[in-house]
Each structure stands twice: as structure tokens, then as C-alpha cells.
PDB file of C-alpha atoms in Angstrom:
ATOM      1  CA  MET A   1      16.030 -23.122   3.106  1.00 43.00           C
ATOM      2  CA  ARG A   2      15.594 -24.468   6.622  1.00 45.00           C
ATOM      3  CA  ILE A   3      12.258 -25.838   7.789  1.00 46.00           C
ATOM      4  CA  GLU A   4      11.134 -25.790  11.382  1.00 49.00           C
ATOM      5  CA  PHE A   5       7.979 -26.013  13.415  1.00 48.00           C
ATOM      6  CA  VAL A   6       7.188 -23.846  16.420  1.00 49.00           C
ATOM      7  CA  MET A   7       4.278 -24.441  18.749  1.00 46.00           C
ATOM      8  CA  LEU A   8       1.485 -21.933  18.393  1.00 50.00           C
ATOM      9  CA  GLY A   9       1.484 -19.345  21.163  1.00 52.00           C
ATOM     10  CA  ALA A  10       1.361 -15.683  21.967  1.00 61.00           C
ATOM     11  CA  ASP A  11       4.734 -14.963  20.355  1.00 81.00           C
ATOM     12  CA  TYR A  12       3.463 -14.503  16.794  1.00 84.00           C
ATOM     13  CA  ILE A  13       1.419 -11.842  15.035  1.00 84.00           C
ATOM     14  CA  PRO A  14      -0.289 -11.986  11.615  1.00 84.00           C
ATOM     15  CA  ILE A  15       0.779  -9.848   8.665  1.00 85.00           C
ATOM     16  CA  SER A  16      -0.981  -9.291   5.348  1.00 84.00           C
ATOM     17  CA  VAL A  17       0.410 -11.072   2.286  1.00 86.00           C
ATOM     18  CA  ALA A  18      -0.704  -8.025   0.275  1.00 82.00           C
ATOM     19  CA  THR A  19       2.052  -5.972   1.933  1.00 85.00           C
ATOM     20  CA  LEU A  20       4.845  -8.245   0.715  1.00 86.00           C
ATOM     21  CA  LEU A  21       6.767  -7.324  -2.420  1.00 83.00           C
ATOM     22  CA  PRO A  22       8.390  -9.751  -4.880  1.00 77.00           C
ATOM     23  CA  THR A  23      12.211  -9.738  -4.876  1.00 69.00           C
ATOM     24  CA  GLU A  24      12.158  -7.646  -1.674  1.00 66.00           C
ATOM     25  CA  VAL A  25      14.081  -9.030   1.297  1.00 67.00           C
ATOM     26  CA  VAL A  26      11.700  -8.138   4.117  1.00 74.00           C
ATOM     27  CA  GLY A  27      14.349  -8.780   6.757  1.00 81.00           C
ATOM     28  CA  LEU A  28      12.390 -11.113   9.028  1.00 85.00           C
ATOM     29  CA  ASP A  29      11.381 -14.761   9.163  1.00 90.00           C
ATOM     30  CA  LEU A  30       7.923 -15.424   7.723  1.00 91.00           C
ATOM     31  CA  PHE A  31       5.844 -18.255   9.179  1.00 91.00           C
ATOM     32  CA  GLN A  32       2.712 -20.028   8.029  1.00 88.00           C
ATOM     33  CA  GLN A  33       0.206 -21.521  10.437  1.00 84.00           C
ATOM     34  CA  GLU A  34      -0.393 -25.249  10.167  1.00 77.00           C
ATOM     35  CA  SER A  35      -4.137 -25.602  10.755  1.00 69.00           C
ATOM     36  CA  LYS A  36      -4.122 -29.346  11.421  1.00 60.00           C
ATOM     37  CA  ASN A  37      -1.673 -29.383  14.302  1.00 62.00           C
ATOM     38  CA  ASP A  38      -1.878 -25.747  15.370  1.00 68.00           C
ATOM     39  CA  GLN A  39       1.812 -25.067  14.768  1.00 80.00           C
ATOM     40  CA  TYR A  40       3.872 -22.515  12.837  1.00 85.00           C
ATOM     41  CA  LYS A  41       6.056 -23.603   9.935  1.00 86.00           C
ATOM     42  CA  LEU A  42       8.857 -21.395   8.645  1.00 89.00           C
ATOM     43  CA  TYR A  43       7.787 -20.267   5.181  1.00 89.00           C
ATOM     44  CA  ARG A  44      10.652 -17.949   4.227  1.00 86.00           C
ATOM     45  CA  ALA A  45      13.829 -17.047   6.114  1.00 88.00           C
ATOM     46  CA  SER A  46      14.735 -13.415   6.700  1.00 85.00           C
ATOM     47  CA  ASP A  47      17.548 -13.343   4.118  1.00 83.00           C
ATOM     48  CA  TYR A  48      15.623 -15.090   1.344  1.00 83.00           C
ATOM     49  CA  PRO A  49      13.706 -12.893  -1.156  1.00 80.00           C
ATOM     50  CA  LEU A  50      10.156 -13.544  -2.291  1.00 82.00           C
ATOM     51  CA  THR A  51       9.230 -14.012  -5.948  1.00 82.00           C
ATOM     52  CA  MET A  52       6.020 -13.182  -7.779  1.00 81.00           C
ATOM     53  CA  ASP A  53       5.433 -16.939  -8.176  1.00 87.00           C
ATOM     54  CA  ASP A  54       5.640 -17.348  -4.395  1.00 87.00           C
ATOM     55  CA  LEU A  55       3.014 -14.660  -3.840  1.00 84.00           C
ATOM     56  CA  SER A  56       0.795 -16.003  -6.629  1.00 84.00           C
ATOM     57  CA  ARG A  57       0.866 -19.490  -5.117  1.00 89.00           C
ATOM     58  CA  LEU A  58      -0.038 -18.137  -1.687  1.00 88.00           C
ATOM     59  CA  ARG A  59      -2.988 -16.178  -3.068  1.00 81.00           C
ATOM     60  CA  GLY A  60      -4.035 -19.133  -5.204  1.00 85.00           C
ATOM     61  CA  ARG A  61      -4.273 -21.223  -2.031  1.00 87.00           C
ATOM     62  CA  GLY A  62      -6.308 -18.487  -0.357  1.00 84.00           C
ATOM     63  CA  VAL A  63      -3.496 -17.544   2.046  1.00 86.00           C
ATOM     64  CA  THR A  64      -3.933 -13.877   2.966  1.00 83.00           C
ATOM     65  CA  ARG A  65      -1.960 -13.886   6.229  1.00 85.00           C
ATOM     66  CA  LEU A  66       1.532 -14.997   7.203  1.00 89.00           C
ATOM     67  CA  TYR A  67       3.056 -14.623  10.661  1.00 90.00           C
ATOM     68  CA  ILE A  68       6.104 -13.023  12.204  1.00 89.00           C
ATOM     69  CA  SER A  69       7.482 -13.181  15.726  1.00 89.00           C
ATOM     70  CA  LYS A  70       6.429 -10.360  18.013  1.00 87.00           C
ATOM     71  CA  ALA A  71      10.101  -9.548  18.470  1.00 88.00           C
ATOM     72  CA  ALA A  72      10.276  -8.665  14.754  1.00 88.00           C
ATOM     73  CA  ARG A  73       7.415  -6.176  14.853  1.00 86.00           C
ATOM     74  CA  ALA A  74       9.668  -3.094  14.730  1.00 86.00           C
ATOM     75  CA  VAL A  75      11.465  -4.442  11.652  1.00 88.00           C
ATOM     76  CA  TYR A  76       8.126  -5.060   9.957  1.00 87.00           C
ATOM     77  CA  GLN A  77       6.889  -1.565  10.768  1.00 86.00           C
ATOM     78  CA  THR A  78      10.040  -0.048   9.245  1.00 87.00           C
ATOM     79  CA  TYR A  79       9.465  -2.134   6.116  1.00 86.00           C
ATOM     80  CA  LEU A  80       5.791  -1.066   5.986  1.00 88.00           C
ATOM     81  CA  ARG A  81       6.626   2.627   6.185  1.00 86.00           C
ATOM     82  CA  LYS A  82       9.079   2.233   3.337  1.00 86.00           C
ATOM     83  CA  VAL A  83       6.410   0.560   1.189  1.00 86.00           C
ATOM     84  CA  ALA A  84       3.551   2.902   2.180  1.00 86.00           C
ATOM     85  CA  THR A  85       5.499   6.056   1.381  1.00 81.00           C
ATOM     86  CA  SER A  86       7.104   4.803  -1.838  1.00 78.00           C
ATOM     87  CA  SER A  87       6.453   6.905  -4.933  1.00 69.00           C
ATOM     88  CA  ASP A  88       7.885   4.286  -7.311  1.00 64.00           C
ATOM     89  CA  SER A  89       4.697   2.833  -8.838  1.00 60.00           C
ATOM     90  CA  ASP A  90       6.713   0.554 -11.117  1.00 61.00           C
ATOM     91  CA  SER A  91       8.386  -1.390  -8.314  1.00 70.00           C
ATOM     92  CA  VAL A  92       5.692  -1.029  -5.639  1.00 78.00           C
ATOM     93  CA  PRO A  93       2.193  -2.094  -6.758  1.00 81.00           C
ATOM     94  CA  LEU A  94      -0.672   0.006  -5.446  1.00 84.00           C
ATOM     95  CA  ILE A  95      -2.176  -2.970  -3.589  1.00 83.00           C
ATOM     96  CA  ALA A  96       1.075  -3.304  -1.612  1.00 85.00           C
ATOM     97  CA  ARG A  97       1.023   0.408  -0.732  1.00 87.00           C
ATOM     98  CA  VAL A  98      -2.625   0.155   0.332  1.00 90.00           C
ATOM     99  CA  GLY A  99      -1.900  -2.880   2.485  1.00 88.00           C
ATOM    100  CA  ALA A 100       1.202  -1.339   4.033  1.00 89.00           C
ATOM    101  CA  LEU A 101      -0.550   1.954   4.765  1.00 90.00           C
ATOM    102  CA  ASN A 102      -3.464   0.148   6.396  1.00 89.00           C
ATOM    103  CA  GLU A 103      -1.081  -1.695   8.711  1.00 88.00           C
ATOM    104  CA  VAL A 104       0.796   1.513   9.523  1.00 89.00           C
ATOM    105  CA  VAL A 105      -2.468   3.353  10.246  1.00 90.00           C
ATOM    106  CA  ARG A 106      -3.623   0.632  12.640  1.00 87.00           C
ATOM    107  CA  ASP A 107      -0.254   0.469  14.394  1.00 87.00           C
ATOM    108  CA  VAL A 108       0.052   4.242  14.815  1.00 87.00           C
ATOM    109  CA  LEU A 109      -3.568   4.644  15.942  1.00 88.00           C
ATOM    110  CA  GLU A 110      -3.272   1.804  18.436  1.00 87.00           C
ATOM    111  CA  THR A 111      -0.172   3.389  19.953  1.00 87.00           C
ATOM    112  CA  ALA A 112      -1.698   6.881  19.999  1.00 87.00           C
ATOM    113  CA  PHE A 113      -4.993   5.687  21.487  1.00 87.00           C
ATOM    114  CA  LYS A 114      -3.240   3.738  24.247  1.00 85.00           C
ATOM    115  CA  ARG A 115      -1.197   6.785  25.218  1.00 84.00           C
ATOM    116  CA  ASP A 116      -4.370   8.910  25.253  1.00 82.00           C
ATOM    117  CA  ASP A 117      -2.290  11.902  24.145  1.00 88.00           C
ATOM    118  CA  VAL A 118      -4.642  14.072  22.090  1.00 93.00           C
ATOM    119  CA  ASP A 119      -1.855  16.202  20.602  1.00 93.00           C
ATOM    120  CA  LYS A 120       0.069  13.198  19.303  1.00 91.00           C
ATOM    121  CA  THR A 121      -3.117  11.475  18.145  1.00 93.00           C
ATOM    122  CA  VAL A 122      -4.252  14.488  16.103  1.00 95.00           C
ATOM    123  CA  HIS A 123      -0.815  15.007  14.573  1.00 93.00           C
ATOM    124  CA  ALA A 124      -0.593  11.318  13.690  1.00 92.00           C
ATOM    125  CA  ALA A 125      -4.102  11.408  12.193  1.00 94.00           C
ATOM    126  CA  GLU A 126      -3.184  14.401  10.031  1.00 95.00           C
ATOM    127  CA  ARG A 127      -0.069  12.668   8.663  1.00 92.00           C
ATOM    128  CA  LEU A 128      -1.929   9.431   8.029  1.00 93.00           C
ATOM    129  CA  GLY A 129      -4.899  11.238   6.487  1.00 95.00           C
ATOM    130  CA  SER A 130      -2.564  12.878   4.011  1.00 94.00           C
ATOM    131  CA  LEU A 131      -0.922   9.557   3.083  1.00 91.00           C
ATOM    132  CA  ALA A 132      -4.285   7.823   2.710  1.00 93.00           C
ATOM    133  CA  THR A 133      -5.613  10.600   0.480  1.00 95.00           C
ATOM    134  CA  GLU A 134      -2.576  10.337  -1.796  1.00 91.00           C
ATOM    135  CA  ILE A 135      -3.347   6.652  -2.338  1.00 91.00           C
ATOM    136  CA  ILE A 136      -7.135   7.018  -2.619  1.00 91.00           C
ATOM    137  CA  SER A 137      -6.715   9.708  -5.276  1.00 90.00           C
ATOM    138  CA  GLN A 138      -4.646   7.452  -7.546  1.00 88.00           C
ATOM    139  CA  ASP A 139      -6.458   6.675 -10.814  1.00 85.00           C
ATOM    140  CA  GLU A 140      -5.712   2.972 -10.487  1.00 86.00           C
ATOM    141  CA  PHE A 141      -7.020   2.733  -6.918  1.00 90.00           C
ATOM    142  CA  THR A 142     -10.074   0.502  -6.468  1.00 87.00           C
ATOM    143  CA  VAL A 143     -12.188  -0.349  -3.443  1.00 90.00           C
ATOM    144  CA  SER A 144     -11.242  -3.985  -4.062  1.00 88.00           C
ATOM    145  CA  ASP A 145      -7.641  -3.089  -3.241  1.00 85.00           C
ATOM    146  CA  LEU A 146      -8.796  -1.847   0.149  1.00 89.00           C
ATOM    147  CA  PHE A 147     -11.157  -4.731   0.917  1.00 87.00           C
ATOM    148  CA  GLN A 148      -8.303  -7.188   0.372  1.00 82.00           C
ATOM    149  CA  VAL A 149      -6.223  -5.750   3.197  1.00 83.00           C
ATOM    150  CA  LEU A 150      -8.647  -4.404   5.809  1.00 85.00           C
ATOM    151  CA  HIS A 151      -8.913  -5.993   9.227  1.00 81.00           C
ATOM    152  CA  HIS A 152     -12.392  -6.476  10.665  1.00 80.00           C
ATOM    153  CA  ASP A 153     -11.913  -6.922  14.400  1.00 79.00           C
ATOM    154  CA  TYR A 154     -13.782  -4.745  16.889  1.00 74.00           C
ATOM    155  CA  ALA A 155     -10.836  -2.752  18.263  1.00 82.00           C
ATOM    156  CA  THR A 156     -11.579   0.984  18.256  1.00 85.00           C
ATOM    157  CA  PHE A 157      -8.406   1.768  16.302  1.00 87.00           C
ATOM    158  CA  THR A 158      -9.320  -0.804  13.599  1.00 89.00           C
ATOM    159  CA  HIS A 159     -12.828   0.609  13.256  1.00 92.00           C
ATOM    160  CA  SER A 160     -11.469   4.169  13.067  1.00 94.00           C
ATOM    161  CA  ALA A 161      -8.930   3.208  10.392  1.00 94.00           C
ATOM    162  CA  ASN A 162     -11.593   1.522   8.250  1.00 94.00           C
ATOM    163  CA  VAL A 163     -14.066   4.383   8.655  1.00 96.00           C
ATOM    164  CA  ALA A 164     -11.359   6.861   7.626  1.00 96.00           C
ATOM    165  CA  PHE A 165     -10.589   4.990   4.404  1.00 96.00           C
ATOM    166  CA  TYR A 166     -14.290   4.610   3.603  1.00 97.00           C
ATOM    167  CA  ALA A 167     -15.009   8.270   4.324  1.00 98.00           C
ATOM    168  CA  GLY A 168     -12.155   9.368   2.054  1.00 97.00           C
ATOM    169  CA  ILE A 169     -13.374   7.141  -0.778  1.00 97.00           C
ATOM    170  CA  LEU A 170     -16.958   8.376  -0.402  1.00 98.00           C
ATOM    171  CA  ALA A 171     -15.896  12.039  -0.219  1.00 98.00           C
ATOM    172  CA  THR A 172     -13.825  11.594  -3.389  1.00 97.00           C
ATOM    173  CA  GLU A 173     -16.811  10.072  -5.209  1.00 97.00           C
ATOM    174  CA  LEU A 174     -19.033  12.924  -4.009  1.00 98.00           C
ATOM    175  CA  GLY A 175     -16.670  15.402  -5.676  1.00 97.00           C
ATOM    176  CA  TYR A 176     -14.903  16.968  -2.705  1.00 97.00           C
ATOM    177  CA  SER A 177     -11.549  18.629  -3.339  1.00 97.00           C
ATOM    178  CA  LYS A 178      -8.398  16.701  -2.468  1.00 96.00           C
ATOM    179  CA  GLU A 179      -7.780  19.098   0.418  1.00 97.00           C
ATOM    180  CA  ASN A 180     -11.196  18.369   1.913  1.00 98.00           C
ATOM    181  CA  VAL A 181     -10.887  14.626   1.256  1.00 97.00           C
ATOM    182  CA  GLU A 182      -7.724  14.753   3.358  1.00 97.00           C
ATOM    183  CA  ARG A 183      -9.556  16.594   6.137  1.00 98.00           C
ATOM    184  CA  ILE A 184     -12.476  14.149   6.006  1.00 98.00           C
ATOM    185  CA  THR A 185     -10.121  11.167   6.127  1.00 97.00           C
ATOM    186  CA  THR A 186      -8.372  12.692   9.137  1.00 97.00           C
ATOM    187  CA  GLY A 187     -11.774  13.305  10.740  1.00 98.00           C
ATOM    188  CA  GLY A 188     -12.600   9.645  10.236  1.00 97.00           C
ATOM    189  CA  LEU A 189      -9.476   8.629  12.116  1.00 96.00           C
ATOM    190  CA  LEU A 190     -10.559  10.836  15.044  1.00 97.00           C
ATOM    191  CA  HIS A 191     -14.325  10.304  15.000  1.00 97.00           C
ATOM    192  CA  ASP A 192     -14.430   7.734  17.831  1.00 96.00           C
ATOM    193  CA  LEU A 193     -11.839   9.347  20.102  1.00 95.00           C
ATOM    194  CA  GLY A 194     -14.460   9.570  22.852  1.00 95.00           C
ATOM    195  CA  LYS A 195     -14.582   5.768  23.119  1.00 93.00           C
ATOM    196  CA  LEU A 196     -11.240   5.911  24.896  1.00 90.00           C
ATOM    197  CA  GLU A 197     -13.234   7.096  27.926  1.00 92.00           C
ATOM    198  CA  ILE A 198     -15.516   4.041  27.804  1.00 90.00           C
ATOM    199  CA  GLY A 199     -14.426   0.854  29.587  1.00 87.00           C
ATOM    200  CA  GLU A 200     -13.427  -2.258  27.616  1.00 85.00           C
ATOM    201  CA  GLU A 201     -15.961  -4.270  29.609  1.00 87.00           C
ATOM    202  CA  ILE A 202     -18.670  -2.285  27.788  1.00 89.00           C
ATOM    203  CA  LEU A 203     -17.012  -1.896  24.361  1.00 85.00           C
ATOM    204  CA  CYS A 204     -16.174  -5.613  24.190  1.00 83.00           C
ATOM    205  CA  LYS A 205     -19.229  -7.021  25.964  1.00 85.00           C
ATOM    206  CA  PRO A 206     -20.305 -10.212  24.144  1.00 82.00           C
ATOM    207  CA  GLY A 207     -23.991  -9.783  24.937  1.00 81.00           C
ATOM    208  CA  LYS A 208     -26.604  -7.044  24.644  1.00 84.00           C
ATOM    209  CA  LEU A 209     -25.887  -3.838  26.537  1.00 88.00           C
ATOM    210  CA  ASP A 210     -28.209  -2.964  29.400  1.00 89.00           C
ATOM    211  CA  GLU A 211     -29.735   0.506  29.648  1.00 92.00           C
ATOM    212  CA  SER A 212     -26.993   1.833  31.935  1.00 93.00           C
ATOM    213  CA  GLU A 213     -24.235   0.572  29.629  1.00 92.00           C
ATOM    214  CA  PHE A 214     -25.951   1.986  26.560  1.00 91.00           C
ATOM    215  CA  ARG A 215     -26.221   5.395  28.256  1.00 93.00           C
ATOM    216  CA  LYS A 216     -22.445   5.333  28.745  1.00 94.00           C
ATOM    217  CA  ILE A 217     -21.866   4.390  25.094  1.00 93.00           C
ATOM    218  CA  ARG A 218     -24.056   7.290  24.007  1.00 95.00           C
ATOM    219  CA  LEU A 219     -21.665   9.669  25.791  1.00 96.00           C
ATOM    220  CA  HIS A 220     -18.727   8.989  23.456  1.00 96.00           C
ATOM    221  CA  PRO A 221     -19.551  11.573  20.725  1.00 97.00           C
ATOM    222  CA  GLY A 222     -19.677  14.319  23.343  1.00 97.00           C
ATOM    223  CA  LEU A 223     -16.531  13.066  25.054  1.00 96.00           C
ATOM    224  CA  GLY A 224     -14.671  13.021  21.748  1.00 96.00           C
ATOM    225  CA  PHE A 225     -15.895  16.506  20.884  1.00 97.00           C
ATOM    226  CA  LYS A 226     -14.666  17.842  24.237  1.00 97.00           C
ATOM    227  CA  LYS A 227     -11.219  16.366  23.608  1.00 95.00           C
ATOM    228  CA  LEU A 228     -10.983  18.111  20.238  1.00 97.00           C
ATOM    229  CA  ALA A 229     -13.133  21.258  20.423  1.00 96.00           C
ATOM    230  CA  HIS A 230     -10.413  23.627  21.643  1.00 95.00           C
ATOM    231  CA  ARG A 231      -8.005  22.763  18.855  1.00 95.00           C
ATOM    232  CA  GLU A 232      -7.293  25.356  16.171  1.00 95.00           C
ATOM    233  CA  ASP A 233      -5.786  22.768  13.808  1.00 95.00           C
ATOM    234  CA  LEU A 234      -9.140  21.045  13.246  1.00 97.00           C
ATOM    235  CA  CYS A 235     -12.017  22.500  11.247  1.00 98.00           C
ATOM    236  CA  GLU A 236     -15.727  22.512  12.077  1.00 98.00           C
ATOM    237  CA  GLY A 237     -16.475  19.580   9.769  1.00 98.00           C
ATOM    238  CA  GLN A 238     -13.939  17.357  11.522  1.00 98.00           C
ATOM    239  CA  LEU A 239     -15.334  18.290  14.934  1.00 98.00           C
ATOM    240  CA  MET A 240     -18.849  17.503  13.737  1.00 98.00           C
ATOM    241  CA  MET A 241     -17.709  14.095  12.457  1.00 98.00           C
ATOM    242  CA  ALA A 242     -16.813  13.296  16.070  1.00 98.00           C
ATOM    243  CA  TYR A 243     -19.914  14.941  17.573  1.00 98.00           C
ATOM    244  CA  GLN A 244     -22.682  14.108  15.104  1.00 98.00           C
ATOM    245  CA  HIS A 245     -21.829  10.723  13.550  1.00 98.00           C
ATOM    246  CA  HIS A 246     -24.591   9.014  15.576  1.00 98.00           C
ATOM    247  CA  GLU A 247     -27.226  11.667  14.855  1.00 98.00           C
ATOM    248  CA  ARG A 248     -30.086  10.890  12.451  1.00 98.00           C
ATOM    249  CA  LEU A 249     -31.941  13.020   9.951  1.00 98.00           C
ATOM    250  CA  ASP A 250     -35.227  12.338  11.771  1.00 97.00           C
ATOM    251  CA  GLY A 251     -33.911  13.597  15.125  1.00 97.00           C
ATOM    252  CA  ARG A 252     -33.842  10.165  16.786  1.00 97.00           C
ATOM    253  CA  GLY A 253     -30.041   9.961  17.080  1.00 97.00           C
ATOM    254  CA  TYR A 254     -27.663  10.999  19.823  1.00 96.00           C
ATOM    255  CA  PRO A 255     -26.147  12.793  21.709  1.00 96.00           C
ATOM    256  CA  VAL A 256     -28.467  15.757  21.004  1.00 96.00           C
ATOM    257  CA  GLY A 257     -31.186  14.588  18.624  1.00 96.00           C
ATOM    258  CA  CYS A 258     -30.304  16.954  15.783  1.00 96.00           C
ATOM    259  CA  VAL A 259     -32.385  16.916  12.598  1.00 97.00           C
ATOM    260  CA  ASP A 260     -31.299  17.018   8.960  1.00 97.00           C
ATOM    261  CA  SER A 261     -30.819  20.778   8.686  1.00 96.00           C
ATOM    262  CA  ASP A 262     -28.590  20.818  11.808  1.00 97.00           C
ATOM    263  CA  LEU A 263     -26.193  18.127  10.584  1.00 98.00           C
ATOM    264  CA  HIS A 264     -22.874  18.912   8.949  1.00 98.00           C
ATOM    265  CA  PRO A 265     -22.403  17.209   5.535  1.00 98.00           C
ATOM    266  CA  TRP A 266     -19.182  15.568   6.728  1.00 98.00           C
ATOM    267  CA  ALA A 267     -21.021  14.099   9.720  1.00 98.00           C
ATOM    268  CA  LYS A 268     -23.563  12.634   7.286  1.00 98.00           C
ATOM    269  CA  ILE A 269     -20.721  11.003   5.349  1.00 98.00           C
ATOM    270  CA  CYS A 270     -19.277   9.628   8.577  1.00 98.00           C
ATOM    271  CA  ALA A 271     -22.664   8.284   9.689  1.00 98.00           C
ATOM    272  CA  VAL A 272     -23.081   6.216   6.511  1.00 98.00           C
ATOM    273  CA  VAL A 273     -19.645   4.616   6.540  1.00 98.00           C
ATOM    274  CA  ASP A 274     -19.534   4.237  10.337  1.00 97.00           C
ATOM    275  CA  VAL A 275     -22.623   2.025  10.340  1.00 97.00           C
ATOM    276  CA  PHE A 276     -21.514   0.127   7.225  1.00 97.00           C
ATOM    277  CA  GLU A 277     -18.154  -0.636   8.831  1.00 95.00           C
ATOM    278  CA  ALA A 278     -19.776  -1.756  12.079  1.00 93.00           C
ATOM    279  CA  LEU A 279     -22.203  -4.059  10.272  1.00 95.00           C
ATOM    280  CA  THR A 280     -19.540  -5.693   8.086  1.00 95.00           C
ATOM    281  CA  SER A 281     -16.922  -6.228  10.833  1.00 91.00           C
ATOM    282  CA  GLN A 282     -16.613  -8.684  13.691  1.00 84.00           C
ATOM    283  CA  ARG A 283     -18.366  -7.655  16.860  1.00 78.00           C
ATOM    284  CA  PRO A 284     -18.335  -9.318  20.308  1.00 76.00           C
ATOM    285  CA  TYR A 285     -22.035 -10.107  19.922  1.00 74.00           C
ATOM    286  CA  ARG A 286     -22.240 -11.136  16.236  1.00 78.00           C
ATOM    287  CA  THR A 287     -20.344 -12.181  13.134  1.00 85.00           C
ATOM    288  CA  PRO A 288     -19.691  -9.844  10.168  1.00 89.00           C
ATOM    289  CA  MET A 289     -22.600  -9.181   7.839  1.00 94.00           C
ATOM    290  CA  PRO A 290     -22.218  -9.498   4.031  1.00 94.00           C
ATOM    291  CA  ARG A 291     -21.863  -6.097   2.359  1.00 95.00           C
ATOM    292  CA  SER A 292     -25.056  -6.564   0.343  1.00 95.00           C
ATOM    293  CA  LYS A 293     -27.048  -7.275   3.506  1.00 96.00           C
ATOM    294  CA  ALA A 294     -25.528  -4.256   5.266  1.00 97.00           C
ATOM    295  CA  LEU A 295     -26.524  -1.991   2.368  1.00 97.00           C
ATOM    296  CA  GLU A 296     -30.019  -3.471   2.396  1.00 97.00           C
ATOM    297  CA  LEU A 297     -30.420  -2.652   6.087  1.00 97.00           C
ATOM    298  CA  GLN A 298     -29.074   0.854   5.630  1.00 98.00           C
ATOM    299  CA  SER A 299     -31.412   1.438   2.686  1.00 98.00           C
ATOM    300  CA  ARG A 300     -34.386   0.908   4.988  1.00 98.00           C
ATOM    301  CA  ASP A 301     -33.246   3.985   6.918  1.00 98.00           C
ATOM    302  CA  SER A 302     -32.543   6.149   3.882  1.00 98.00           C
ATOM    303  CA  GLY A 303     -34.053   9.574   4.544  1.00 97.00           C
ATOM    304  CA  LYS A 304     -34.551   8.701   8.207  1.00 98.00           C
ATOM    305  CA  ALA A 305     -31.090   7.951   9.566  1.00 98.00           C
ATOM    306  CA  PHE A 306     -28.987   8.543   6.463  1.00 98.00           C
ATOM    307  CA  ASP A 307     -28.817  11.236   3.813  1.00 98.00           C
ATOM    308  CA  PRO A 308     -30.362   9.605   0.696  1.00 98.00           C
ATOM    309  CA  GLU A 309     -27.864  11.087  -1.774  1.00 98.00           C
ATOM    310  CA  ILE A 310     -24.818  10.162   0.305  1.00 98.00           C
ATOM    311  CA  LEU A 311     -26.097   6.649   0.981  1.00 98.00           C
ATOM    312  CA  ALA A 312     -26.943   6.145  -2.705  1.00 98.00           C
ATOM    313  CA  CYS A 313     -23.408   7.190  -3.622  1.00 98.00           C
ATOM    314  CA  TRP A 314     -21.915   4.742  -1.129  1.00 98.00           C
ATOM    315  CA  LYS A 315     -24.141   1.946  -2.420  1.00 97.00           C
ATOM    316  CA  SER A 316     -23.023   2.639  -5.981  1.00 96.00           C
ATOM    317  CA  ILE A 317     -19.359   2.420  -4.910  1.00 96.00           C
ATOM    318  CA  ILE A 318     -19.841  -0.944  -3.200  1.00 96.00           C
ATOM    319  CA  GLN A 319     -22.090  -2.383  -5.913  1.00 93.00           C
ATOM    320  CA  ARG A 320     -19.736  -1.241  -8.665  1.00 89.00           C
ATOM    321  CA  ASP A 321     -16.875  -2.948  -6.881  1.00 82.00           C
ATOM    322  CA  SER A 322     -18.894  -6.160  -6.446  1.00 78.00           C
ATOM    323  CA  ALA A 323     -19.845  -6.171 -10.120  1.00 76.00           C
ATOM    324  CA  SER A 324     -16.225  -5.776 -11.227  1.00 67.00           C
TER     325      SER A 324
END
């Protein structure tokens, strides 16, 4: 196998090791970043298959990301779709399907959000929500599988993808039917659609927002609702996930200041996981918070901002995963 070094630059993108299958020829060169000299080293050539030992050694060294050239992105996306939609549980481990689906969700959402085409975004969200629900409903699925592959940057499409997975997991634990879990997951993918109307200079501001900027941020639930409200292919609960996910039980939320009795149950689910995701992901103004600390902060607002039963269920999911 040839070895080469390439200077670090803008020509490479990271991929999750969890999406790579043993004995599968991915069809693209895989690189590993050399931390000492800031270069890329060829790890595996495109025509050379991976083995389980290779993957085990990578994970044993704490390597969760490899790199591919940007020019190979389309090949990688084709590979991911093949893995994410595979029904062969013997040859495709669930963790690989979870990782592949997460990458596909982020890629599709990013493309849809950039185009700002509501029709295509909703249709993509419905397809992805169905795929995600199929995986979440598997008996062997665990939250740990998801935590291993999630990204935690502050891009709107990343946040929406994570919230959708979390909402689907929480809805499943709360006993919702598979059909409604799929709708809730789709709603999670669409819940922040209104942020596409907010400038990047505000969404990515590294410091504290001033009052004028915060007023603009507070508009995004209403803007998202307006984009979606006329659609007959979305149900009330999904619309309320977009409109009410920043409302609070005590009436101190926005955009309207609804109280507990006015809030849709799906919006309450979205509110819990939306804040949890924001607290535990990278933000321009702070580093990610440990999950235990995020739950502790949310617990202080139980009954005020968050539905106590829904929050307690989410805490039990996260704590059970941590214990295992």
C-alpha cells in the first residue's frame, strides 16, 4: 500500500469511522490527519478493503474521524446511502447504519436548507424521518450508538438533525406509535426552518446577542410556521413543533407566551430535546456542556419551562445510557 503525505488544507473533509464497514471497498482514498505536523497521511487506498482489525485498532487509538478529498464526496454519499438503507443486519451492523444515516441526514438537510426550497425540504425530511424511525425502532438500537456518530457543531442543519433523532427516541420511550414517531422525527428536522431567514452574522455571533439581535432570533418560530402552515402534508403537531418549541409552561417563552394548556405535546417534546442539544453542542460563544450538567440545568426548569413527565423520561434515557 502506498504512503503519502499531503499538506493540510481546504481540500479534505472528515468522515465518521463508525460508517465504515469491514471487508467493504469504500471506493475512495482514506486519509488520517497527522497532528504533529498538520498533514494528511494516506491510511487506506480506494481499492483496498478494510478489516475488522483495522477498525478495532482505529477505535482503540481513539480515532473517530478519517478524511477524504472533497472531490470524493459524491462517492462517499453514494456509499452512505447504500449502508443507511441496507436491510441486511448480518453484514451491516446497526452502528454503521446509524452513522451512515446521520451523515446522509446532515448532507441532505444542508443542501435543502441552502436551496431554501420548502417543498424539497419537507419531502426530504419526510423520507429521512421514515428512515430514522426504522433504525430507532430496532430492538438493538441504543442511544450510545447515536452519541458515537453525532456531530456537535452549531450549523442549523446539524442541530436540526440531532434534535430529530432525540425527539424520535424520546417519543418512542413515551409510547407513541411508530407512525407518530415518524411524524415527530420529521417535525424535528423542520423545527428550525425559520432560522434560514436569520443572518449568519447573528446565528454565528461569538459573543452575547444585543437586544436587537435577540428580537430577530425570537422571530424564527413564527417565520418557520409561516413557511409550513399552508401545507396539507404536515399535521398540527409538526407545525406546533416549529411554532412552539421555544414556549414555556409558565408563559415566559416566545413567540407568543403560551402556557402549559396551550402547548401541543409534540412541541413539549421538541422543547426538551432542543435545549439539551443546544447545551451539549459547540456554540460560537461557548464549548459543549457535559450531558449530566445539561440535565441538571434543565431540571431546575422542570414544571416551569419543561413538562416534568417528558423531561423525566428524557433524563432516564440519558442516565440509563450513561450507566450502561
